[in-house]
Coordinates of C-alpha atoms in Angstrom, one line a residue:
M904 CA -43.8 66.8 4.2
D905 CA -40.3 67.3 6.3
G906 CA -36.9 69.0 4.7
A907 CA -35.5 66.1 3.8
K908 CA -38.2 64.8 1.8
K909 CA -38.7 68.3 0.1
L910 CA -35.4 68.7 -0.7
R911 CA -35.0 65.0 -2.1
R912 CA -38.2 65.4 -4.0
K913 CA -36.7 69.1 -5.5
I914 CA -33.7 67.1 -6.4
R915 CA -35.2 64.5 -8.0
Y916 CA -37.7 66.6 -10.0
T917 CA -35.2 69.0 -10.7
I918 CA -32.8 66.1 -12.5
L919 CA -36.3 64.6 -14.4
Y920 CA -36.8 68.9 -15.6
R921 CA -33.2 68.6 -17.2
F922 CA -33.2 65.0 -18.3
V923 CA -36.7 66.3 -20.3
Q924 CA -34.5 69.5 -22.0
F925 CA -32.2 67.0 -22.5
L926 CA -33.5 64.5 -24.9
I927 CA -36.0 67.1 -26.4
F928 CA -32.7 68.9 -27.4
I929 CA -31.0 65.9 -29.0
S930 CA -34.2 65.2 -30.4
S931 CA -34.4 67.2 -32.9
R932 CA -30.9 66.7 -34.0
L933 CA -31.0 62.9 -34.9
P934 CA -33.0 61.0 -37.7
R935 CA -36.6 60.3 -36.0
V936 CA -37.2 57.1 -37.1
F937 CA -33.6 56.1 -35.1
W938 CA -34.5 58.3 -32.6
L939 CA -37.1 56.4 -32.0
R940 CA -35.7 53.0 -31.5
F941 CA -33.7 54.7 -29.1
C942 CA -36.8 55.9 -27.3
G943 CA -37.6 52.6 -27.5
I944 CA -34.5 50.7 -26.2
L945 CA -35.0 53.6 -22.9
G946 CA -38.7 51.3 -22.8
K947 CA -37.3 48.1 -22.3
I948 CA -34.8 49.4 -19.9
A949 CA -37.7 51.1 -18.0
Y950 CA -39.2 47.6 -17.5
M951 CA -36.4 46.4 -16.4
F952 CA -35.9 49.0 -13.3
A953 CA -38.9 50.6 -12.5
A954 CA -40.5 47.6 -10.8
Q955 CA -43.8 49.3 -9.4
T956 CA -44.9 50.3 -12.6
R957 CA -44.1 46.9 -14.0
R958 CA -45.9 45.3 -11.5
L959 CA -49.2 47.6 -12.4
T960 CA -48.5 46.7 -16.1
L961 CA -48.5 43.1 -15.7
K962 CA -51.2 43.1 -13.3
H963 CA -53.6 45.3 -15.5
L964 CA -53.5 43.4 -18.3
T965 CA -54.2 40.2 -16.7
M966 CA -57.0 42.1 -15.4
A967 CA -58.2 42.3 -19.1
Y968 CA -56.6 39.3 -20.8
G969 CA -56.3 36.9 -18.5
K970 CA -58.9 34.9 -19.8
E971 CA -57.5 35.6 -23.8
K972 CA -53.9 35.1 -23.2
S973 CA -51.3 33.2 -21.9
P974 CA -48.8 34.6 -18.5
T975 CA -46.5 33.7 -21.0
E976 CA -48.2 36.1 -24.1
I977 CA -49.0 39.0 -20.7
R978 CA -45.7 39.6 -20.0
K979 CA -44.5 39.5 -23.6
L980 CA -47.1 42.2 -24.1
S981 CA -45.9 43.9 -20.5
R982 CA -42.3 44.9 -21.8
K983 CA -43.8 45.8 -25.4
V984 CA -45.9 48.2 -23.7
F985 CA -42.7 49.7 -22.2
E986 CA -41.1 50.1 -25.3
M987 CA -44.1 51.8 -27.4
L988 CA -44.6 54.2 -24.7
G989 CA -40.9 55.0 -24.9
K990 CA -41.0 55.5 -28.5
N991 CA -44.9 57.4 -28.2
A992 CA -43.2 59.8 -25.8
G993 CA -39.8 60.1 -28.2
D994 CA -42.4 61.5 -30.6
V995 CA -43.8 64.0 -28.5
L996 CA -40.6 65.2 -27.2
R997 CA -38.9 65.4 -31.0
A998 CA -42.2 66.8 -32.0
S999 CA -42.0 70.4 -29.2
G1000 CA -38.6 70.8 -30.6
T1001 CA -39.0 70.5 -34.1
V1002 CA -42.5 70.8 -35.5
K1003 CA -43.4 74.9 -36.8
D1004 CA -46.1 74.3 -39.1
W1005 CA -48.8 71.3 -41.1
S1006 CA -45.9 70.7 -43.6
D1007 CA -43.4 69.6 -40.5
I1008 CA -46.1 67.0 -39.1
E1009 CA -47.6 65.8 -42.5
K1010 CA -43.5 64.0 -42.6
F1011 CA -44.5 61.8 -40.0
L1012 CA -48.4 62.1 -39.0
V1013 CA -51.4 60.9 -41.5
I1014 CA -55.2 61.9 -40.8
H1015 CA -57.7 59.8 -41.3
G1016 CA -61.2 60.7 -41.8
Y1017 CA -60.6 64.6 -41.6
E1018 CA -64.3 64.8 -43.5
N1019 CA -65.4 63.6 -39.8
Y1020 CA -64.6 66.9 -38.2
E1021 CA -65.4 69.3 -41.2
A1022 CA -69.1 67.2 -41.8
A1023 CA -69.4 68.5 -38.0
R1024 CA -68.1 71.6 -38.0
Q1025 CA -71.1 72.7 -40.7
K1026 CA -73.6 71.8 -37.9
G1027 CA -72.1 75.1 -35.8
K1028 CA -73.1 73.3 -32.8
G1029 CA -69.5 73.1 -31.0
I1030 CA -67.8 69.4 -31.2
V1031 CA -66.6 67.7 -28.4
F1032 CA -63.7 65.3 -29.2
V1033 CA -63.3 62.0 -27.4
A1034 CA -60.0 60.8 -26.3
C1035 CA -57.8 58.4 -24.8
H1036 CA -54.4 57.8 -23.5
L1037 CA -53.3 55.6 -26.3
G1038 CA -50.5 56.0 -28.0
A1039 CA -48.9 59.3 -28.6
F1040 CA -52.0 61.0 -27.8
D1041 CA -50.6 64.5 -27.3
L1042 CA -49.8 64.7 -31.2
E1043 CA -53.2 64.8 -31.5
V1044 CA -53.6 68.3 -29.9
T1045 CA -50.8 69.1 -31.4
A1046 CA -52.0 68.3 -35.1
M1047 CA -55.4 69.9 -34.2
A1048 CA -53.9 72.9 -32.9
V1049 CA -51.8 73.2 -36.1
R1050 CA -54.8 72.5 -38.9
G1051 CA -56.6 75.6 -36.8
L1052 CA -59.1 73.8 -35.0
N1053 CA -58.4 75.5 -31.4
P1054 CA -58.8 72.9 -28.9
N1055 CA -59.7 73.2 -25.9
I1056 CA -57.8 70.4 -23.9
I1057 CA -58.7 70.2 -20.4
G1058 CA -55.9 68.3 -18.5
T1059 CA -54.3 67.9 -14.4
P1060 CA -51.6 69.9 -13.5
L1061 CA -48.1 68.2 -12.8
K1062 CA -46.8 68.5 -9.4
D1063 CA -43.3 69.9 -10.4
E1064 CA -44.0 73.7 -11.9
R1065 CA -41.5 73.6 -14.1
L1066 CA -42.3 70.5 -15.7
N1067 CA -45.8 71.6 -16.1
K1068 CA -44.7 74.5 -17.4
L1069 CA -43.2 73.1 -20.2
L1070 CA -46.3 71.0 -21.3
W1071 CA -48.6 73.4 -21.2
G1072 CA -46.1 75.5 -22.9
Y1073 CA -45.9 73.3 -25.4
R1074 CA -50.0 72.6 -25.5
N1075 CA -50.8 76.3 -25.8
K1076 CA -47.6 76.2 -28.7
Y1077 CA -50.1 76.4 -31.9
G1078 CA -53.1 78.1 -30.7
A1079 CA -54.6 74.8 -28.7
V1080 CA -55.8 76.3 -24.4
A1081 CA -55.2 74.2 -22.0
I1082 CA -57.1 74.5 -19.1
E1083 CA -56.8 73.2 -15.5
R1084 CA -59.3 70.6 -14.6
G1085 CA -61.4 71.6 -11.8
R1086 CA -61.7 75.1 -13.3
E1087 CA -63.2 74.3 -17.1
T1088 CA -67.0 73.5 -17.1
F1089 CA -68.7 77.4 -17.9
R1090 CA -65.6 78.1 -19.8
M1091 CA -66.0 74.6 -21.6
I1092 CA -70.0 75.2 -22.1
K1093 CA -69.4 78.4 -23.5
V1094 CA -66.8 77.6 -25.9
L1095 CA -69.0 74.8 -27.2
K1096 CA -72.2 77.7 -27.6
S1097 CA -70.3 79.7 -29.8
G1098 CA -69.0 76.5 -31.7
G1099 CA -65.4 75.9 -30.6
T1100 CA -64.0 72.2 -30.0
V1101 CA -63.0 71.0 -26.9
A1102 CA -61.0 67.6 -26.4
L1103 CA -61.2 65.2 -23.2
L1104 CA -59.5 61.9 -22.9
I1105 CA -62.2 60.4 -20.5
D1106 CA -60.4 56.6 -20.1
Q1107 CA -58.8 57.4 -17.1
D1108 CA -59.7 56.2 -13.3
T1109 CA -59.5 60.6 -12.1
K1110 CA -61.1 62.7 -8.9
V1111 CA -63.7 64.0 -11.2
K1112 CA -67.4 63.4 -11.9
S1113 CA -67.7 59.8 -13.2
R1114 CA -70.1 56.8 -13.4
F1115 CA -69.2 53.2 -14.0
V1116 CA -69.6 51.6 -16.9
N1117 CA -68.1 48.5 -18.5
F1118 CA -64.4 48.5 -19.9
F1119 CA -62.8 44.8 -20.5
G1120 CA -65.5 43.4 -18.5
M1121 CA -65.1 44.9 -15.5
P1122 CA -66.6 48.0 -14.3
A1123 CA -64.5 51.1 -14.2
A1124 CA -65.2 54.3 -13.0
T1125 CA -65.6 56.8 -15.8
P1126 CA -65.1 60.8 -16.4
V1127 CA -68.9 61.6 -17.3
G1128 CA -67.4 65.4 -18.4
A1129 CA -67.7 64.9 -22.2
T1130 CA -71.1 63.5 -22.4
V1131 CA -72.1 66.0 -19.7
L1132 CA -71.0 68.5 -22.1
A1133 CA -72.2 67.0 -25.0
M1134 CA -75.9 67.0 -23.7
K1135 CA -76.3 70.5 -22.4
T1136 CA -74.9 71.9 -25.3
G1137 CA -75.8 69.9 -28.2
A1138 CA -72.6 69.9 -29.5
T1139 CA -71.7 67.0 -31.7
V1140 CA -69.2 64.3 -30.3
I1141 CA -66.8 63.0 -32.2
P1142 CA -64.1 60.0 -31.8
T1143 CA -60.1 60.2 -32.2
Y1144 CA -57.4 58.3 -31.3
I1145 CA -53.5 58.2 -32.7
Y1146 CA -51.2 55.4 -32.4
L1147 CA -48.0 54.5 -34.2
G1148 CA -48.0 52.2 -37.5
D1149 CA -44.8 49.8 -38.7
D1150 CA -44.7 52.4 -41.0
W1151 CA -42.9 54.5 -38.6
K1152 CA -46.2 57.2 -39.1
Q1153 CA -48.6 58.3 -36.4
H1154 CA -52.0 57.7 -37.6
M1155 CA -55.0 59.8 -36.2
H1156 CA -58.1 58.8 -36.7
L1157 CA -61.1 61.5 -36.6
L1158 CA -64.1 58.9 -36.7
P1159 CA -67.8 60.4 -37.8
E1160 CA -69.9 61.1 -35.0
L1161 CA -71.3 59.3 -32.0
P1162 CA -75.1 59.7 -31.5
L1163 CA -76.2 60.3 -28.3
A1164 CA -79.0 59.0 -26.2
L1165 CA -81.3 62.0 -25.4
T1166 CA -84.4 60.3 -24.0
G1167 CA -85.2 63.1 -21.0
D1168 CA -83.6 60.5 -18.0
D1169 CA -80.9 62.7 -17.7
E1170 CA -79.1 60.1 -15.5
A1171 CA -79.6 57.0 -17.3
D1172 CA -78.3 58.7 -20.8
M1173 CA -75.6 60.2 -18.8
V1174 CA -74.8 56.4 -18.0
Y1175 CA -76.1 55.0 -21.6
N1176 CA -73.6 57.9 -23.3
T1177 CA -70.1 57.4 -21.6
Q1178 CA -70.6 53.5 -22.0
I1179 CA -70.8 54.2 -25.8
M1180 CA -67.8 55.9 -26.0
T1181 CA -66.1 54.0 -23.4
S1182 CA -66.6 51.0 -25.4
F1183 CA -65.4 53.2 -28.3
I1184 CA -62.3 53.2 -26.6
E1185 CA -61.7 49.4 -25.6
Q1186 CA -61.7 48.3 -29.3
Q1187 CA -59.0 50.7 -29.8
V1188 CA -57.0 49.2 -27.1
R1189 CA -57.5 45.9 -28.4
K1190 CA -56.4 46.6 -31.7
H1191 CA -53.4 48.4 -30.0
P1192 CA -53.0 46.4 -26.5
A1193 CA -49.0 47.4 -26.8
Q1194 CA -49.8 51.5 -26.8
W1195 CA -52.5 52.0 -24.0
V1196 CA -51.2 53.4 -20.2
W1197 CA -51.8 49.7 -19.1
M1198 CA -49.5 51.3 -15.8
H1199 CA -52.6 53.4 -14.9
E1200 CA -54.7 52.1 -12.0
R1201 CA -57.8 51.8 -14.4
W1202 CA -59.9 49.6 -11.6
K1203 CA -58.9 51.8 -8.5
T1204 CA -62.1 53.0 -7.4
K1205 CA -64.7 50.7 -6.2
P1206 CA -68.4 51.5 -6.3
G1207 CA -69.4 53.8 -3.9
E1208 CA -66.3 55.8 -3.7
E1209 CA -67.0 57.7 -7.4
I1210 CA -67.6 61.1 -7.2
V1211 CA -71.0 61.8 -8.1

C-alpha cells in the first residue's frame, strides 16, 4: 500500500472511529425507542448511498428467496435489512454506554429458555453456544456475561486498532473473554473441559477450517469449530439467537441441547453435526429475514477452495 492510500485509509478510519464515539455518547442521552428509530433512519440512508453493500444484499436475497418472493418483495426486504441493521447496531452502541448490571439489561432484553442453560450447566461438561449474526448478536455476549456465564467468544480483529480496541473492550467489559481467531483451539478445549462456556458464530464464510453444508438450498462453506470442540470435549451444544421484536424488546433465546451424532466416523460426524447447527440457523433467519447480515458473501467459497 503506497503512502497516499495509507493516508486516505487512516483518515477514513479516524472519521469512522470519531463517529462511533459520537454515536455512543448521544445514544445514552436519548430515549431508547427514539434512538432506535433514528438509527433505523440512518440505515435507510445508508441503503441509498452504500451501492456495493446494497448490491450484495439484493444478490444474496435473490439467491435465497428468488423462487419464493417477487423482485419487488426482495427489494422491499433489502431496504428493511438496512433499517433493522441500523436499529440493532444502535442498541449495541447504546448498551456499551448505559449497561452497568442486569437491571439495566432487563429493561430492554428478555431471555427465553434460560432453564436450558441451567440444565446444561448441571452436566458439568462445558457449554458451546452456537450463535449467528442475527439481530443485535453482540448483546447476547453482554447478557451472558452480566448473568455470570463468562463466555469466551472468538472474533476476527478489525483492521483499525482503535475500533478493534473499542469493540473488544466492550466484549470484555462484563466478564466475557474475547479471543482472536486463529489462536483459540487449545484454550477453548481447556475452557470447556473445566466446565466453562464458549460462544461461536458459525454462519459466515471465513478463512477457517470449514466444510460444505446446505444453507438455503445451496452449498455453503461453514466453520466447523463449534462441532470439533463439542466432539473433542463432550460439551453440551446450546443454540442461541436474538432479534428485535415489534414490542421494541430484544428477545434472546436459549434453546434445548442439540444432540450430536458420534458414530466414530469423525469426518462424517463433523459434516452431519455442522449441518444440524446450520439448519437451526436457517430456521431462525427465515423467521426474521430482515435481521440477518445479507451483505455478507455467504456462498463465496466454492467446493475445493475451503480450508480443510
